Amino acid sequence: METKRWNVTNMEKDITKDIEEAVSVLLAGNTVAFPTETVYGLGADATSERAVAKIFEAKGRPQDNPLIAHVATKGQLTKLVTNIPDYVDKLIDLFAPGPITFVLPSNGVCADNVTAGLSTIGVRMPSHPVAQQLLRTCNIPIAAPSANLSGKPSPTSADHVWGDLYGRIAGVVDGGATGVGVESTVIDCTQDIPVVLRPGGITREQLEAAVGTVMVDPALVNKDEKPRAPGMKYRHYSPDIDLWLIKGKPADIEKFINDVREEGKKVGFMASEHTSHLVKADKNLSLGFDAKEIASNLYDALRAFKHGDVDVIVCEAFSEQGIGQAIMNRLKKAASQYIEL
């Protein structure tokens, strides 16, 4: 399959023609990747089972893993669900469009393979201007998981999508690098109290400040519990090389790395800007000064280490406050080992 690429990184020029061409490809039942404020999504007509099936085929994604339906407006969201609690109205007003997904009772408009046969559906309104224009032009819900091969780090640039899915999808709308860097927060809104199923760009602290009590899915803290959100059921975000997540002081981490290097292995090290200067490895990569920068740079960093450069990646463990919860959630799912020194 030939994969087309539309460059719409310059929002000051008229990108309508490119967006309309991408939309025509979507409406014809094909898959198109597009930028959101979190990561790039791989989109297809959410009302067409045949179109949605192409997402699973292109990604190699398990069929029992539900997808999120993307819409431009609250009005479009209401057309996909049977009921919206009052607290959801408040969260939409505060945080949407933005990195938040609402799990609500489905009315059956979206295809069964979007919901994986569940009675609920995850819906969100991305805030990225390219995504907004594409979704408004489509005027249909677009099912879209991250636009990468299943299990690999999510894509935060069109080049990441191109490297993973060229020849497997119909097109990529190149809108430049994404912003938040980790996926949306997924909230179960089917009960009186909202439940965080997946941490993401909107933190639990922000949610509680808005609507009061917010619960957390037990699967986030107990690995024996069955997760209920897209992107949480299977191992995800894994780089090409083994990733070891290390909790400890910089001096202890450097000693650990030295022991591994004495075994003849080359070690790559990912950490905050502060820690990366305190620990010596074969290749050091700074993720940024604060949690916001770390989240934005995380997936690009996971793709930066290649076979031949290093044999193993060691990553510093971070605080789980605020968006740090989402960062650590992704790193724990990506890591082959989690070591506390």
Short mmCIF file of C-alpha atoms in Angstrom, two decimals:
data_model
loop_
_atom_site.label_atom_id
_atom_site.label_comp_id
_atom_site.label_asym_id
_atom_site.label_seq_id
_atom_site.Cartn_x
_atom_site.Cartn_y
_atom_site.Cartn_z
CA MET A 1 0.00 0.00 0.00
CA GLU A 2 1.25 3.48 -0.86
CA THR A 3 1.20 5.83 2.12
CA LYS A 4 0.60 9.51 1.37
CA ARG A 5 1.96 12.30 3.56
CA TRP A 6 0.28 15.69 3.90
CA ASN A 7 2.46 18.40 5.50
CA VAL A 8 0.31 20.84 7.47
CA THR A 9 2.92 21.99 9.99
CA ASN A 10 2.46 25.62 8.92
CA MET A 11 -0.98 26.48 10.31
CA GLU A 12 -0.71 30.03 8.91
CA LYS A 13 -1.08 28.75 5.34
CA ASP A 14 -4.36 27.44 3.97
CA ILE A 15 -4.33 23.75 4.87
CA THR A 16 -7.96 23.18 3.93
CA LYS A 17 -7.16 21.34 0.69
CA ASP A 18 -4.79 18.91 2.45
CA ILE A 19 -7.27 18.28 5.26
CA GLU A 20 -10.12 17.73 2.79
CA GLU A 21 -8.00 15.23 0.86
CA ALA A 22 -7.18 13.33 4.09
CA VAL A 23 -10.86 13.38 5.05
CA SER A 24 -11.85 11.96 1.67
CA VAL A 25 -9.48 9.05 2.31
CA LEU A 26 -11.06 8.48 5.74
CA LEU A 27 -14.60 8.67 4.36
CA ALA A 28 -13.64 6.09 1.73
CA GLY A 29 -13.03 3.64 4.58
CA ASN A 30 -9.25 3.88 4.84
CA THR A 31 -6.81 4.63 7.69
CA VAL A 32 -5.12 8.00 8.19
CA ALA A 33 -2.76 9.01 11.00
CA PHE A 34 -3.11 12.52 12.42
CA PRO A 35 -1.65 14.58 15.27
CA THR A 36 -3.38 15.22 18.56
CA GLU A 37 -2.05 17.19 21.53
CA THR A 38 -0.98 13.90 23.16
CA VAL A 39 0.35 11.50 20.49
CA TYR A 40 -0.41 10.73 16.84
CA GLY A 41 -3.57 8.70 16.36
CA LEU A 42 -4.37 6.18 13.62
CA GLY A 43 -7.87 7.07 12.51
CA ALA A 44 -10.72 5.33 10.72
CA ASP A 45 -14.48 5.83 10.45
CA ALA A 46 -15.73 4.69 13.85
CA THR A 47 -19.16 3.81 12.44
CA SER A 48 -17.72 1.31 9.93
CA GLU A 49 -16.64 -2.09 11.22
CA ARG A 50 -14.70 -2.74 8.01
CA ALA A 51 -12.79 0.56 8.26
CA VAL A 52 -12.00 0.04 11.96
CA ALA A 53 -10.72 -3.48 11.22
CA LYS A 54 -7.95 -1.87 9.14
CA ILE A 55 -6.63 -0.17 12.30
CA PHE A 56 -6.18 -3.50 14.06
CA GLU A 57 -4.56 -5.00 10.96
CA ALA A 58 -2.12 -2.14 10.45
CA LYS A 59 -1.03 -2.01 14.10
CA GLY A 60 -1.12 -5.73 14.83
CA ARG A 61 -3.40 -4.79 17.74
CA PRO A 62 -5.37 -7.46 19.67
CA GLN A 63 -9.05 -7.39 18.68
CA ASP A 64 -10.23 -7.39 22.30
CA ASN A 65 -8.54 -4.04 23.01
CA PRO A 66 -11.16 -1.24 22.66
CA LEU A 67 -10.51 2.02 20.82
CA ILE A 68 -11.29 5.64 21.63
CA ALA A 69 -13.70 7.57 19.40
CA HIS A 70 -12.50 11.10 18.59
CA VAL A 71 -14.92 13.97 17.95
CA ALA A 72 -14.56 17.73 17.59
CA THR A 73 -17.38 18.99 19.80
CA LYS A 74 -19.56 18.19 22.78
CA GLY A 75 -22.53 18.00 20.42
CA GLN A 76 -20.84 15.21 18.47
CA LEU A 77 -19.99 13.40 21.72
CA THR A 78 -23.62 13.39 22.86
CA LYS A 79 -24.60 11.57 19.65
CA LEU A 80 -22.52 8.53 20.66
CA VAL A 81 -23.75 7.96 24.23
CA THR A 82 -27.00 7.44 26.12
CA ASN A 83 -26.30 9.42 29.26
CA ILE A 84 -23.94 12.15 30.49
CA PRO A 85 -23.68 12.71 34.27
CA ASP A 86 -23.59 16.30 35.53
CA TYR A 87 -19.94 16.01 36.61
CA VAL A 88 -18.99 15.11 33.02
CA ASP A 89 -20.53 18.38 31.83
CA LYS A 90 -18.29 20.20 34.31
CA LEU A 91 -15.17 18.26 33.22
CA ILE A 92 -15.93 18.93 29.56
CA ASP A 93 -16.29 22.64 30.24
CA LEU A 94 -12.96 22.71 32.11
CA PHE A 95 -10.74 20.27 30.21
CA ALA A 96 -12.17 19.59 26.75
CA PRO A 97 -11.09 19.85 24.06
CA GLY A 98 -7.99 18.39 25.70
CA PRO A 99 -6.23 15.21 26.86
CA ILE A 100 -9.20 13.57 28.60
CA THR A 101 -11.33 10.59 27.54
CA PHE A 102 -14.78 9.90 28.95
CA VAL A 103 -16.04 6.31 29.19
CA LEU A 104 -19.83 6.46 28.92
CA PRO A 105 -22.73 4.13 28.00
CA SER A 106 -22.65 3.59 24.22
CA ASN A 107 -25.77 4.05 22.11
CA GLY A 108 -24.46 1.71 19.41
CA VAL A 109 -23.65 4.35 16.76
CA CYS A 110 -20.00 3.24 16.71
CA ALA A 111 -19.06 -0.18 15.37
CA ASP A 112 -18.77 -3.13 17.74
CA ASN A 113 -15.03 -3.48 17.12
CA VAL A 114 -14.52 0.05 18.47
CA THR A 115 -15.95 -0.96 21.85
CA ALA A 116 -14.63 -4.56 21.70
CA GLY A 117 -18.23 -5.63 22.36
CA LEU A 118 -18.55 -3.62 25.59
CA SER A 119 -21.65 -1.62 26.48
CA THR A 120 -19.50 1.48 27.01
CA ILE A 121 -17.42 3.65 24.72
CA GLY A 122 -14.46 5.97 25.31
CA VAL A 123 -14.87 9.37 23.64
CA ARG A 124 -12.60 12.40 23.59
CA MET A 125 -12.20 15.79 21.94
CA PRO A 126 -8.55 16.47 21.02
CA SER A 127 -7.44 20.09 21.17
CA HIS A 128 -4.75 19.98 18.46
CA PRO A 129 -5.80 22.45 15.72
CA VAL A 130 -5.12 19.92 12.93
CA ALA A 131 -7.17 17.24 14.68
CA GLN A 132 -9.97 19.75 15.28
CA GLN A 133 -10.09 20.80 11.64
CA LEU A 134 -9.99 17.20 10.42
CA LEU A 135 -12.76 16.07 12.78
CA ARG A 136 -14.99 19.05 12.01
CA THR A 137 -14.56 18.43 8.29
CA CYS A 138 -15.29 14.71 8.68
CA ASN A 139 -18.33 15.32 10.87
CA ILE A 140 -18.22 11.66 11.94
CA PRO A 141 -16.54 9.97 14.93
CA ILE A 142 -13.04 8.76 14.17
CA ALA A 143 -11.72 5.74 16.07
CA ALA A 144 -8.04 6.27 16.80
CA PRO A 145 -5.51 4.44 18.96
CA SER A 146 -1.88 5.56 18.86
CA ALA A 147 -0.39 5.35 15.37
CA ASN A 148 2.40 2.85 16.06
CA LEU A 149 2.97 -0.87 15.81
CA SER A 150 1.25 -2.50 18.77
CA GLY A 151 3.48 -2.67 21.85
CA LYS A 152 6.00 -0.09 20.63
CA PRO A 153 6.47 3.46 21.98
CA SER A 154 3.66 5.78 20.96
CA PRO A 155 4.48 8.27 18.16
CA THR A 156 4.93 11.96 18.95
CA SER A 157 5.96 12.95 15.42
CA ALA A 158 4.96 12.05 11.87
CA ASP A 159 8.43 10.52 11.38
CA HIS A 160 7.67 8.02 14.16
CA VAL A 161 4.44 7.05 12.35
CA TRP A 162 6.25 6.84 9.03
CA GLY A 163 8.88 4.52 10.47
CA ASP A 164 6.32 2.16 11.99
CA LEU A 165 3.43 2.15 9.54
CA TYR A 166 4.66 3.19 6.08
CA GLY A 167 3.05 0.87 3.57
CA ARG A 168 0.48 -0.31 6.11
CA ILE A 169 -1.83 2.75 6.16
CA ALA A 170 -3.25 5.10 3.54
CA GLY A 171 -1.84 8.37 4.83
CA VAL A 172 -0.23 10.55 7.49
CA VAL A 173 -1.20 14.14 8.24
CA ASP A 174 2.10 15.70 9.39
CA GLY A 175 1.28 18.40 11.92
CA GLY A 176 4.68 18.49 13.58
CA ALA A 177 5.56 17.32 17.08
CA THR A 178 2.80 16.76 19.62
CA GLY A 179 2.67 18.59 22.95
CA VAL A 180 1.67 16.62 26.05
CA GLY A 181 3.56 13.51 24.94
CA VAL A 182 1.60 10.90 26.92
CA GLU A 183 -1.89 9.73 26.09
CA SER A 184 -5.14 11.15 27.45
CA THR A 185 -6.47 10.48 30.92
CA VAL A 186 -9.26 7.90 30.68
CA ILE A 187 -12.13 8.24 33.17
CA ASP A 188 -14.99 5.79 33.77
CA CYS A 189 -18.03 8.05 34.00
CA THR A 190 -20.71 5.36 34.30
CA GLN A 191 -21.08 5.69 38.08
CA ASP A 192 -21.81 8.49 40.55
CA ILE A 193 -18.08 8.94 41.24
CA PRO A 194 -15.58 9.13 38.33
CA VAL A 195 -12.83 6.49 38.22
CA VAL A 196 -9.43 7.05 36.59
CA LEU A 197 -8.75 4.03 34.38
CA ARG A 198 -5.58 5.40 32.78
CA PRO A 199 -3.49 8.35 34.02
CA GLY A 200 -2.59 10.89 31.40
CA GLY A 201 -2.44 14.56 30.46
CA ILE A 202 -5.06 15.66 33.01
CA THR A 203 -3.95 14.72 36.52
CA ARG A 204 -6.02 13.25 39.34
CA GLU A 205 -5.32 16.39 41.34
CA GLN A 206 -6.86 18.55 38.61
CA LEU A 207 -9.92 16.30 38.43
CA GLU A 208 -10.46 16.36 42.20
CA ALA A 209 -10.15 20.15 42.29
CA ALA A 210 -12.93 20.27 39.70
CA VAL A 211 -15.46 17.68 40.89
CA GLY A 212 -14.37 16.45 44.33
CA THR A 213 -13.81 12.75 45.01
CA VAL A 214 -12.17 10.79 42.19
CA MET A 215 -11.44 7.07 42.47
CA VAL A 216 -8.57 5.16 40.83
CA ASP A 217 -8.96 1.82 39.07
CA PRO A 218 -7.46 -0.90 41.33
CA ALA A 219 -5.56 -2.22 38.28
CA LEU A 220 -3.32 0.87 38.43
CA VAL A 221 -1.94 -0.17 41.81
CA ASN A 222 -2.52 -3.94 41.79
CA LYS A 223 -1.09 -5.88 38.86
CA ASP A 224 -3.41 -8.82 39.61
CA GLU A 225 -6.47 -6.70 38.80
CA LYS A 226 -7.79 -6.73 35.22
CA PRO A 227 -7.41 -3.29 33.59
CA ARG A 228 -10.46 -1.72 31.94
CA ALA A 229 -9.01 1.00 29.72
CA PRO A 230 -7.51 1.11 26.21
CA GLY A 231 -3.74 0.84 26.31
CA MET A 232 -3.67 -0.77 29.76
CA LYS A 233 -4.34 -4.45 29.09
CA TYR A 234 -1.15 -5.45 27.27
CA ARG A 235 2.51 -4.57 27.53
CA HIS A 236 3.03 -1.29 25.71
CA TYR A 237 5.54 1.40 24.86
CA SER A 238 8.48 -1.02 24.68
CA PRO A 239 11.68 0.16 22.96
CA ASP A 240 13.75 -2.15 20.73
CA ILE A 241 16.21 -2.72 23.60
CA ASP A 242 15.53 -3.98 27.13
CA LEU A 243 14.56 -1.15 29.48
CA TRP A 244 15.41 -1.35 33.18
CA LEU A 245 13.60 1.13 35.41
CA ILE A 246 15.75 1.98 38.45
CA LYS A 247 14.68 3.67 41.68
CA GLY A 248 17.61 4.97 43.72
CA LYS A 249 20.05 7.80 44.39
CA PRO A 250 22.29 8.93 41.49
CA ALA A 251 25.41 7.43 43.10
CA ASP A 252 23.70 4.06 43.52
CA ILE A 253 22.41 4.15 39.94
CA GLU A 254 25.92 4.88 38.62
CA LYS A 255 27.35 1.96 40.63
CA PHE A 256 24.64 -0.30 39.18
CA ILE A 257 25.48 0.89 35.65
CA ASN A 258 29.20 0.33 36.23
CA ASP A 259 28.50 -3.25 37.32
CA VAL A 260 26.53 -3.85 34.10
CA ARG A 261 29.29 -2.29 31.98
CA GLU A 262 31.87 -4.57 33.63
CA GLU A 263 29.86 -7.46 32.20
CA GLY A 264 30.70 -6.10 28.75
CA LYS A 265 27.38 -4.40 28.08
CA LYS A 266 26.93 -0.88 26.75
CA VAL A 267 24.39 1.07 28.80
CA GLY A 268 22.14 3.94 27.74
CA PHE A 269 20.80 6.15 30.52
CA MET A 270 17.58 8.20 30.49
CA ALA A 271 16.93 10.66 33.29
CA SER A 272 15.97 14.18 34.23
CA GLU A 273 18.35 16.96 33.21
CA HIS A 274 19.68 17.12 36.78
CA THR A 275 20.36 13.39 37.21
CA SER A 276 21.73 12.83 33.69
CA HIS A 277 24.75 15.00 34.58
CA LEU A 278 25.47 13.03 37.75
CA VAL A 279 25.56 9.53 36.25
CA LYS A 280 28.03 8.29 33.64
CA ALA A 281 26.91 5.76 31.02
CA ASP A 282 27.86 4.90 27.43
CA LYS A 283 25.07 7.16 26.15
CA ASN A 284 23.18 9.69 28.28
CA LEU A 285 19.88 11.24 27.27
CA SER A 286 18.17 14.02 29.21
CA LEU A 287 14.37 13.94 29.28
CA GLY A 288 14.06 17.52 30.53
CA PHE A 289 14.01 19.68 33.63
CA ASP A 290 10.53 18.96 34.97
CA ALA A 291 7.68 16.42 34.75
CA LYS A 292 5.96 18.27 31.91
CA GLU A 293 9.11 18.16 29.76
CA ILE A 294 9.79 14.54 30.71
CA ALA A 295 6.28 13.52 29.59
CA SER A 296 6.65 15.40 26.32
CA ASN A 297 10.05 13.83 25.52
CA LEU A 298 9.48 10.30 26.85
CA TYR A 299 8.39 8.39 23.73
CA ASP A 300 10.91 10.09 21.46
CA ALA A 301 13.64 9.08 23.92
CA LEU A 302 12.47 5.47 24.00
CA ARG A 303 12.91 5.39 20.22
CA ALA A 304 16.32 7.11 20.30
CA PHE A 305 18.34 4.11 21.53
CA LYS A 306 19.21 1.63 18.78
CA HIS A 307 20.74 -1.83 18.71
CA GLY A 308 24.49 -1.48 18.29
CA ASP A 309 24.62 1.78 20.22
CA VAL A 310 23.73 0.21 23.57
CA ASP A 311 22.74 -3.22 24.89
CA VAL A 312 20.38 -2.09 27.64
CA ILE A 313 18.60 1.14 28.63
CA VAL A 314 18.53 2.21 32.27
CA CYS A 315 15.93 4.83 33.19
CA GLU A 316 15.61 6.81 36.39
CA ALA A 317 12.30 6.33 38.26
CA PHE A 318 10.35 9.54 38.82
CA SER A 319 7.93 10.94 41.37
CA GLU A 320 4.34 9.82 40.80
CA GLN A 321 2.84 13.17 41.73
CA GLY A 322 0.76 14.98 39.10
CA ILE A 323 1.60 13.92 35.54
CA GLY A 324 4.40 11.83 37.04
CA GLN A 325 1.78 9.13 37.61
CA ALA A 326 1.24 8.89 33.85
CA ILE A 327 5.01 8.92 33.18
CA MET A 328 5.67 6.08 35.63
CA ASN A 329 2.66 4.13 34.40
CA ARG A 330 4.09 4.13 30.87
CA LEU A 331 7.63 3.34 32.02
CA LYS A 332 6.50 0.41 34.17
CA LYS A 333 4.61 -1.03 31.21
CA ALA A 334 7.62 -0.53 28.94
CA ALA A 335 10.24 -1.90 31.32
CA SER A 336 11.43 -5.49 31.36
CA GLN A 337 12.68 -4.97 34.94
CA TYR A 338 11.84 -2.60 37.78
CA ILE A 339 14.69 -2.41 40.30
CA GLU A 340 14.76 -0.60 43.64
CA LEU A 341 18.29 0.02 44.92
#
